[in-house]
XYZ file of C-alpha atoms in Angstrom:
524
model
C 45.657 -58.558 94.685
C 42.495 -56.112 93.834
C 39.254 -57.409 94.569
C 36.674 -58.518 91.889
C 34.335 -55.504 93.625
C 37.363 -53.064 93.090
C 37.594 -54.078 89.652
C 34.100 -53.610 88.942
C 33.812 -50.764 90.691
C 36.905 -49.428 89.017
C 35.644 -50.206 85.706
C 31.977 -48.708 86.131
C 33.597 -45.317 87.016
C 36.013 -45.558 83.635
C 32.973 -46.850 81.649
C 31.195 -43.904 82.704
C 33.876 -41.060 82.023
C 34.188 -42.996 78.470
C 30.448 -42.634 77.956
C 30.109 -38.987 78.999
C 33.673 -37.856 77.015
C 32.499 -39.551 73.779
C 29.089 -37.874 74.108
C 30.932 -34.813 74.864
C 32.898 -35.243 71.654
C 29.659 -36.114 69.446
C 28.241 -33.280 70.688
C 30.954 -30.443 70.948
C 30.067 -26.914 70.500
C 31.627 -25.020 72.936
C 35.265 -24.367 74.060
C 35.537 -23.748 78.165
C 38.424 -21.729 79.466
C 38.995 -21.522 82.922
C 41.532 -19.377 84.816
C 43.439 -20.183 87.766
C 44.204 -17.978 90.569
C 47.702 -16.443 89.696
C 51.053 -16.524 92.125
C 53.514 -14.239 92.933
C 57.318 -14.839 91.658
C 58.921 -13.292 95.534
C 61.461 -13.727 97.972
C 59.445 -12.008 100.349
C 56.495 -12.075 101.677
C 52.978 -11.164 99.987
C 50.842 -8.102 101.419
C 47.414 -8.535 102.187
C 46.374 -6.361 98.593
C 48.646 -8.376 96.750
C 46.683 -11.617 97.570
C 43.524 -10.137 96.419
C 45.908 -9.125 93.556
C 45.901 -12.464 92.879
C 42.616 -13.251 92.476
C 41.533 -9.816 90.648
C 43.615 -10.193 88.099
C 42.252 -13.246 86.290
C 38.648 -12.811 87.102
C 39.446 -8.994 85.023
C 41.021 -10.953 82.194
C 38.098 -13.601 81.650
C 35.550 -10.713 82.294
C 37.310 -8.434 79.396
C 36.774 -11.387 76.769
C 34.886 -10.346 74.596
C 31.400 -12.268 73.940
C 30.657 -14.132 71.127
C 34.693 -15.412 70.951
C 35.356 -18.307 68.822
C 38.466 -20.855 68.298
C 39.252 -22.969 65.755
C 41.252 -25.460 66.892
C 44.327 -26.588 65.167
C 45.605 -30.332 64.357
C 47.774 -30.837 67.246
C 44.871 -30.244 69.647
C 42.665 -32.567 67.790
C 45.442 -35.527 67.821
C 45.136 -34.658 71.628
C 41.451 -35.053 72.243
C 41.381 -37.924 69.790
C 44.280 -39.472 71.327
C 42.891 -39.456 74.910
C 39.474 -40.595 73.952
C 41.165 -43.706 72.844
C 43.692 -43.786 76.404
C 40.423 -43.919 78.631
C 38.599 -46.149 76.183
C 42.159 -48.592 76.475
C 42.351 -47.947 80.043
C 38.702 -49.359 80.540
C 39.198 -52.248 78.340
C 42.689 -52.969 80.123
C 40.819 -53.039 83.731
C 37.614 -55.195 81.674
C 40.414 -57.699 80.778
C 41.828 -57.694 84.638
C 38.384 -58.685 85.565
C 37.437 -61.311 82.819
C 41.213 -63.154 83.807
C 40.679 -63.021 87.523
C 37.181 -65.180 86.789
C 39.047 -67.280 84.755
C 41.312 -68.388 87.599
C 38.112 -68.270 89.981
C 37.079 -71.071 88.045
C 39.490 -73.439 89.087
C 37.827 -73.534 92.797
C 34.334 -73.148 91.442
C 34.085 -75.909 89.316
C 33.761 -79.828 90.369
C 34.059 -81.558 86.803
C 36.497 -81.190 84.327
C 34.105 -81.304 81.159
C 32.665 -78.028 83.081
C 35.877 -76.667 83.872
C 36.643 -76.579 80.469
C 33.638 -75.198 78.979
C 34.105 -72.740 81.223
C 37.347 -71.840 80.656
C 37.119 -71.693 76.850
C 33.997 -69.411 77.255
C 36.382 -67.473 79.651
C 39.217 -67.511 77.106
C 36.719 -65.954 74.325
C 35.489 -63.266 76.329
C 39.125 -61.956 76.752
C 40.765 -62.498 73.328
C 37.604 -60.367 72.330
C 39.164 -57.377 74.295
C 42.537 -58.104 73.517
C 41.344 -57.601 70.021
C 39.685 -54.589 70.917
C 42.815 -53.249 72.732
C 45.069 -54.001 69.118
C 42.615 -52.047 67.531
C 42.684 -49.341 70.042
C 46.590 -49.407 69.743
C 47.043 -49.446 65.782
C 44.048 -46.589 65.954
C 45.966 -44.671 67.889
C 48.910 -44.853 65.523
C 46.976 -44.583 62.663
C 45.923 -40.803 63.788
C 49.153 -39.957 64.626
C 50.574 -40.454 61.494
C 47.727 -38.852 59.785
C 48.748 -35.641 61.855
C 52.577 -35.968 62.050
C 54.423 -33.109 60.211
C 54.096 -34.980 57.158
C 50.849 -36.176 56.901
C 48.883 -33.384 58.977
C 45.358 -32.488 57.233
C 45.915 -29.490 55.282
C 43.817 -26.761 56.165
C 43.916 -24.554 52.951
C 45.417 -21.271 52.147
C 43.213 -17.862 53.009
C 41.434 -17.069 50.259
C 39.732 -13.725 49.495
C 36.011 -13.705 50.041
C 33.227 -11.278 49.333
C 30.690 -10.438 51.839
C 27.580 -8.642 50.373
C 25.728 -6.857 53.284
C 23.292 -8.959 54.870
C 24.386 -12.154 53.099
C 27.682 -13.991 54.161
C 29.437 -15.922 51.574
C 32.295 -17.807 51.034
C 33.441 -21.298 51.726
C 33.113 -22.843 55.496
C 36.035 -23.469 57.247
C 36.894 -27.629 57.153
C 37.078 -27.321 61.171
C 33.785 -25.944 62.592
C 34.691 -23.442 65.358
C 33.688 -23.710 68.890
C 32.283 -21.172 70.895
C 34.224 -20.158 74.250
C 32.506 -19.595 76.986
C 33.563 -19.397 81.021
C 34.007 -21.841 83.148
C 30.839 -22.278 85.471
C 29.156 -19.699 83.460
C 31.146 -17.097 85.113
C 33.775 -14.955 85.256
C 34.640 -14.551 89.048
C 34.659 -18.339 89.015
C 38.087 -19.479 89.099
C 39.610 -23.019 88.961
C 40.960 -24.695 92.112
C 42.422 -28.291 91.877
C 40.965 -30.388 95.294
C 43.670 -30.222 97.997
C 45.370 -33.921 97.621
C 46.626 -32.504 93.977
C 49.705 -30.147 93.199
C 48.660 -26.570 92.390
C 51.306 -26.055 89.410
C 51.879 -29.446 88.067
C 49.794 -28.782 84.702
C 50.904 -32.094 82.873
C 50.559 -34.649 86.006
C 48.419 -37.403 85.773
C 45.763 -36.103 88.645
C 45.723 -32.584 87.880
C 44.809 -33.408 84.514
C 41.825 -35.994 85.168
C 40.690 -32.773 87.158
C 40.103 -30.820 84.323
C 39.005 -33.509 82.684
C 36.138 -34.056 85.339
C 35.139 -30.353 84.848
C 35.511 -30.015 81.161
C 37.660 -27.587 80.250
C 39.574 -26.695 77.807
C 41.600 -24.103 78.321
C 43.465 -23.042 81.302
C 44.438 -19.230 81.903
C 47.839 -19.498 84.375
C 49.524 -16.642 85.483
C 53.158 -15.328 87.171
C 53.185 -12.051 88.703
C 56.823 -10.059 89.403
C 56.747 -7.205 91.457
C 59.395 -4.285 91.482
C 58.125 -1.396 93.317
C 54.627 -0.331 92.403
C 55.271 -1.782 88.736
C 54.471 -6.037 87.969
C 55.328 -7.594 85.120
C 53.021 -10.558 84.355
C 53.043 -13.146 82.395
C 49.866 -15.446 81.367
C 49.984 -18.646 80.071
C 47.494 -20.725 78.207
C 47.168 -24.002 78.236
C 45.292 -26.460 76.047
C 43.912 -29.949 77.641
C 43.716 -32.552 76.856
C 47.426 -32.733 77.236
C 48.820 -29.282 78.652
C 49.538 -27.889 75.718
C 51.173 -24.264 75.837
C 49.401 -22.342 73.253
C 51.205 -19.166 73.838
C 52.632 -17.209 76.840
C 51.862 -13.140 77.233
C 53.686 -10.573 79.336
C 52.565 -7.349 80.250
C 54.207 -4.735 82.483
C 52.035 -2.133 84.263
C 50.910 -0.604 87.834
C 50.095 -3.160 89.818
C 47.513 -0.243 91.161
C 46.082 -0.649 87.990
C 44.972 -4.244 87.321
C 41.795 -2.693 85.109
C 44.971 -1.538 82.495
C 47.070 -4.322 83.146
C 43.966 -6.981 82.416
C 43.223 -5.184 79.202
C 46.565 -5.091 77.702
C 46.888 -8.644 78.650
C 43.257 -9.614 76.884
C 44.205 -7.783 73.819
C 47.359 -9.983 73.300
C 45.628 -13.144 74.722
C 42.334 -12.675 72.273
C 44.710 -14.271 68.928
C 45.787 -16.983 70.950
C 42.100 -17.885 72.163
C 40.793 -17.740 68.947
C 43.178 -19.839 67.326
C 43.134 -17.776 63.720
C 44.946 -15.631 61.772
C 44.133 -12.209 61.424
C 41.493 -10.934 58.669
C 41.807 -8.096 55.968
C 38.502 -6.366 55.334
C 38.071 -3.922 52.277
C 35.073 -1.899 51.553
C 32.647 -1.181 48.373
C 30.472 1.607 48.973
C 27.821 2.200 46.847
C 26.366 4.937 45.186
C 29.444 7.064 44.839
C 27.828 10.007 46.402
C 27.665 8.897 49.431
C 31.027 8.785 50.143
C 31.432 12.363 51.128
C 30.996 12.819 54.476
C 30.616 8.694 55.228
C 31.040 7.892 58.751
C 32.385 3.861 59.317
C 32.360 2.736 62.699
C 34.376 -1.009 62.981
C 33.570 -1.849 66.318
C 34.347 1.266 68.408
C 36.742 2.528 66.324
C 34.994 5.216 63.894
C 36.639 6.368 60.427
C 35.678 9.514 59.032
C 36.360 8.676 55.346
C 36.786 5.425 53.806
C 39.760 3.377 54.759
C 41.957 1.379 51.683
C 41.542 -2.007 53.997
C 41.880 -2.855 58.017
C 43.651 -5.364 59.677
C 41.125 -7.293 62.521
C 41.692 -10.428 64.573
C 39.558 -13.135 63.726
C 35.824 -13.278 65.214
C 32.740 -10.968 64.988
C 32.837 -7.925 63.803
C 30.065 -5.058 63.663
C 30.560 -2.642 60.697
C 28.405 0.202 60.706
C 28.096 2.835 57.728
C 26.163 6.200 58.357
C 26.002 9.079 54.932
C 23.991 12.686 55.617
C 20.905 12.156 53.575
C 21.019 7.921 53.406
C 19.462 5.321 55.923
C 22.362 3.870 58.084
C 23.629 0.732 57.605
C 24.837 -2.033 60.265
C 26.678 -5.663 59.251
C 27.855 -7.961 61.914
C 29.854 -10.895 60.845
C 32.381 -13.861 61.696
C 34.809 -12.431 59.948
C 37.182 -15.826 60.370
C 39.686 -18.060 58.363
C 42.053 -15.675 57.460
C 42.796 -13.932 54.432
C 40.770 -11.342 52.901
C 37.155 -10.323 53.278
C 35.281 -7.707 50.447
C 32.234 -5.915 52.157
C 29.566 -4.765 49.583
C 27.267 -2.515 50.683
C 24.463 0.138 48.652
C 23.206 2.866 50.564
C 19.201 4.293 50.107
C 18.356 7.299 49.943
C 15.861 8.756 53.085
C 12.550 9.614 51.586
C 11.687 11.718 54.308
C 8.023 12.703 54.559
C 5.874 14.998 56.835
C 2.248 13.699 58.026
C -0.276 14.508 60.337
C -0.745 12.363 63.487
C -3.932 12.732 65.738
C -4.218 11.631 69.238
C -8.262 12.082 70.041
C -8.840 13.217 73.455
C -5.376 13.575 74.758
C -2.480 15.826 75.507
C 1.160 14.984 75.719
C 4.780 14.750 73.928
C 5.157 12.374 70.929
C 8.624 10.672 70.330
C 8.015 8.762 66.577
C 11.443 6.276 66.467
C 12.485 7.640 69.927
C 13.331 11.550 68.880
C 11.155 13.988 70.225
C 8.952 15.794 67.836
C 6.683 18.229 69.939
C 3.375 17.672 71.931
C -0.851 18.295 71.060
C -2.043 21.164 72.205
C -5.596 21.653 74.069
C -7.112 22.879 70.913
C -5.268 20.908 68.353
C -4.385 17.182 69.121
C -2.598 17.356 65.629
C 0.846 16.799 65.290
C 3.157 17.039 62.051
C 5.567 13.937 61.829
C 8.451 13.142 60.018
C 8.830 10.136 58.778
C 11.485 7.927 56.063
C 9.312 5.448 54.372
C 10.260 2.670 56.970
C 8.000 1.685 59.742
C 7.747 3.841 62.774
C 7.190 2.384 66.572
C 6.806 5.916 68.882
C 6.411 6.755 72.439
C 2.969 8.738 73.407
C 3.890 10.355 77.010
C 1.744 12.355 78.973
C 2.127 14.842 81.824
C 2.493 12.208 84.264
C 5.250 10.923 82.418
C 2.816 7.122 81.681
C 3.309 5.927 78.304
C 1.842 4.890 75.411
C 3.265 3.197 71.908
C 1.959 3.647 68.527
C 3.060 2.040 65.342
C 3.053 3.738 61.573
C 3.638 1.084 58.316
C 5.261 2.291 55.908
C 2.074 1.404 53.414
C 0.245 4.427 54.930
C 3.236 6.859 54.878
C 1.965 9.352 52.433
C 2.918 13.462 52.408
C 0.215 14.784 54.111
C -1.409 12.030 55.004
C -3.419 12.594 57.899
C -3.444 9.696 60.871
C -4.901 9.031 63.835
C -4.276 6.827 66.847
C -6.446 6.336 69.958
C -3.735 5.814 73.081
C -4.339 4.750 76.642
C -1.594 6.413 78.805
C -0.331 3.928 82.084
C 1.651 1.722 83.981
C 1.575 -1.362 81.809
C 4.500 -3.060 83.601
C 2.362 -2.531 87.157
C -0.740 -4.009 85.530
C 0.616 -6.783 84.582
C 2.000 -7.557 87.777
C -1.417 -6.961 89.201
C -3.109 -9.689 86.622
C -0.153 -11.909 86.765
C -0.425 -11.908 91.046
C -4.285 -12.718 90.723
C -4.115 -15.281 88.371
C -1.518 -17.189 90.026
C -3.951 -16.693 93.134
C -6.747 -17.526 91.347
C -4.225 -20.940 89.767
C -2.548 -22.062 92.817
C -6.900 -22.186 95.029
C -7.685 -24.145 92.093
C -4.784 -26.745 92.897
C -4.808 -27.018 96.745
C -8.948 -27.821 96.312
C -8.254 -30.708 93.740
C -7.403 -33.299 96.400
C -10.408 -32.459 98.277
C -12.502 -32.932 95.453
C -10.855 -36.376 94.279
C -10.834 -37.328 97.975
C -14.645 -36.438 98.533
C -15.798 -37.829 95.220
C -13.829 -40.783 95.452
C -15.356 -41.418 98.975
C -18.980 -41.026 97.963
C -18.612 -43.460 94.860
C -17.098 -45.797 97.347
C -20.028 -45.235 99.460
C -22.803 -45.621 96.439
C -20.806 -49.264 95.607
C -21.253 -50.442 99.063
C -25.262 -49.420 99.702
C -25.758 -51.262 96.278
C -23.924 -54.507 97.609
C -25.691 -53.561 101.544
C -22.816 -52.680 102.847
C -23.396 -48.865 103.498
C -26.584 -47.159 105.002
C -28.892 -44.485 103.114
C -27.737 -41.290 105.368
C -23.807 -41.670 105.000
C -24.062 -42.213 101.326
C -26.024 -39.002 100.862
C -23.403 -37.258 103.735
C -20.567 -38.092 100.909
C -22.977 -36.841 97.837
C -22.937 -33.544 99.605
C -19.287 -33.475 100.426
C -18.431 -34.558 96.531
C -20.874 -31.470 95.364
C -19.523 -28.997 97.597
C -15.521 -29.793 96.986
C -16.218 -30.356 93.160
C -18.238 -27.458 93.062
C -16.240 -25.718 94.719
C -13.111 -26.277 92.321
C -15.463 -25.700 89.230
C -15.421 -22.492 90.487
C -11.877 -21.972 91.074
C -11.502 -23.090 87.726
C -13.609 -20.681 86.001
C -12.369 -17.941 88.418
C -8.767 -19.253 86.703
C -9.747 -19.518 83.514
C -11.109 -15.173 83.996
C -8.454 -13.933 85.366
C -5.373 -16.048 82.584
C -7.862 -14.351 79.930
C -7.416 -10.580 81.839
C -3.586 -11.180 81.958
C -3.188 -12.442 78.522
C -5.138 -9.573 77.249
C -2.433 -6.734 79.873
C 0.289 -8.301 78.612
C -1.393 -7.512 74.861
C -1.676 -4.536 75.118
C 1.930 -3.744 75.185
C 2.023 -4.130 71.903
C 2.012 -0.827 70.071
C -1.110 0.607 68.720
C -1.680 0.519 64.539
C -2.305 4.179 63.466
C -5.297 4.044 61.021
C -6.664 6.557 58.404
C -8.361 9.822 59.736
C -12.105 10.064 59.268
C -12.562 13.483 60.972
């Protein structure tokens, strides 16, 4: 029979992994996959390169996901995660009720009377028809959500419906379940999962493996077979959904095994749908004014169209749309482009205003790069420069011969044609002097620090010493011994502090000045 410690103990540990997997729940945002190290499918035995095969090949796959992935997950894995909230919040009642009936029956040998036996019984009897009731409820909860999501009463989710996506301002309706973002298990992608020894390597639905992933929170599990004939593999990848080792899909891709970089890629591109859980998007395209259509360059991602295509088909996620016309300011969207369906992107080009100013640079010589493009350099006898600029504002790179640095900023309120402008630069190694002021005031923090328990010590000390020469305690000389102690260390970290207090001003003011410098009018 299991010890009332045992059951305690038991129940603690259950209580706890309730606790954290509701709070989990409450606060979900993110979706972990995890990949496992893959095995070979062989009747003979594994090469050394084929081990580290092994390995390679699923740390490639989780390192080609792309960023900024989303899923959406679908009713069946909600039911799951709902369904074994309420299994560890039953199991944890069950092993509460184990408890409050084995102190029931303790009773029997603890108590003398029978008046007090029964009170204590019947106070014993309460306590567990209150978690029986809590179990039924568990129970007809339980049921309750799985009718809701049977075949014929699952949430509907809603037909795709066409949306239009001005640029720079997403519309539409939100989806009715919030995506979650995926990221990688420990924060990495060369982390792989490993079940502890005692459990089975490839038993995905047992009982312990599962409470493993459980205890690590993930997800999704990336699983992997590996056939080799020759130099060529054939691979298949499986993903798998917990709570409840749930296949989502299966993948196979045949390549050089020589080649995992290929193989991994292939395999990401048909593993991407099944990780974000969506259907595939449409996106169609309004270009505004007509005239810059000739000659429009659209870049979707890295794919770049030279005209304007009637629509493109795009899985689910973020997208970056780009749209770039000779003689109009370039354009850039990026969007969750997710749901399904259709998606209308709006965009009106401007015109460049381009413009041609003068900018000074008193008392120096070197090359000027306005918006990074390299425009020329001031001369000995002229430290004018002309500048072309489109009516937006302008950050630019002042370099001189020894290649230090300077930046310089133009509005766009003081664009004018032939405006003239002026800037007063300060070529060098910003990054190095703030090291320099950063080092010393740390110095300057961490003498300040190491002389404060002197100070407390010695001041402490001579007030101790001016309480007892008051009461006659303490003698003249050692009470002025401590005054001069408490001077000196106090003194002493006054000093430290004003020596701190110098040198956070000097590194506040480096670190300012890598802020570009404001052009102003010229008053030459």
């Amino acid at each position: 029979m299991t010890s009332k410690k045992a059951v305690k103990r038991e129940t603690a540990v259950v209580l706890l992994s309730l606790f954290c997997c509701c709070f989990g729940i409450a606060e979900e945002t993110q979706w972990t996959l995890a990949a496992q190290k893959f095995r070979f499918r062989t009747t003979g035995s594994i090469a050394p390169f084929e081990e580290a095969e092994a390995s390679l090949l699923p740390q490639l796959i989780l390192e080609n996901i792309s960023q900024g992935l989303y899923r959406t997950p679908l009713p069946d894995e909600i039911l799951s995660r709902k369904l074994d909230t309420l299994k560890t919040e039953r199991t944890s009642l069950f092993l509460q009720l184990s408890g409050e009936i084995q102190k029931r029956d303790a009773i029997v040998l603890e108590e003398s009377s029978a008046e007090s036996f029964k009170k204590a019984v019947a106070a014993q009897n309460k306590k567990i028809q209150d978690i029986q009731v809590k179990i039924n409820e568990n129970v007809a909860t339980a049921e309750k959500l799985s009718q809701e999501y049977s075949s014929d009463g699952a949430p509907a989710t809603g037909a795709p419906d066409d949306r239009q996506i001005p640029f720079f301002g997403p519309a539409g309706k939100k989806d009715e379940q919030k995506p979650l973002a995926v990221v990688l298990y420990n924060d990495s992608y060369t982390a792989l999962y490993e079940p502890p020894a005692a459990v089975s390597q490839h038993e995905y639905g047992g009982f312990e493996f599962a409470n493993d992933i459980r205890s690590k929170k993930i997800d999704g599990l990336i699983t992997g077979i590996i056939k080799n004939y020759g130099d060529y593999a054939a691979v298949t990848v499986t993903l798998r959904l917990y709570p409840g080792a749930l296949e989502a899909g299966t993948v196979t891709e045949i390549g050089l095994l020589s080649d995992t970089a290929a193989l991994a890629k292939n395999i990401v591109y048909s593993l991407v749908p099944l990780l974000s859980n969506s259907l595939p998007v449409t996106l169609q395209f309004d270009i505004q004014p007509p005239e810059a259509l000739p000659g429009l360059r659209l870049m979707l991602d890295d794919r770049a169209f030279n005209s304007v295509p009637d629509h493109v088909v795009v899985p689910s996620g973020i997208h970056t749309v780009s749209f770039e016309s000779d003689g109009y300011d370039l354009q850039r969207i990026t969007y969750n482009f997710s749901g399904g369906g259709r998606f209308f992107v709006s965009v009106l080009l401007q015109k460049t205003t381009e413009k041609d100013l003068v900018l000074f640079f008193p008392d120096v010589m070197g090359a000027v790069y306005p918006d990074g493009v390299y425009t020329g350099e001031t001369g000995t006898e002229k430290h004018g420069i002309s500048v072309r600029v489109n009516g937006k504002p302008v950050i630019g790179e002042f370099r001189d011969a020894e290649n230090k640095s300077a930046f310089f900023y133009i509005p766009s309120n003081l664009q004018r044609t032939g405006a003239q402008l002026s800037v007063s630069v300060d070529t060098y190694d910003r990054a190095a002097d703030i090291e320099k002021h950063r080092r010393k005031m740390y110095l300057a923090y961490s003498i300040l620090i190491s002389s404060l328990p002197a100070s407390f010590y010695a001041y402490g000390n001579f007030n101790s010493k001016v309480n007892a020469y008051n009461d006659g305690r303490e003698d003249y000389d050692e009470v002025l011994k401590w005054q001069t102690y408490s001077r000196t260390a106090v003194g002493f970290s006054v000093a430290a502090g004003i020596w701190f207090s110098y040198e956070l001003i000097r590194y506040l003011f480096s670190v300012d000045q890598v802020l570009p410098e404001t052009v102003k009018k010229n008053k030459g």
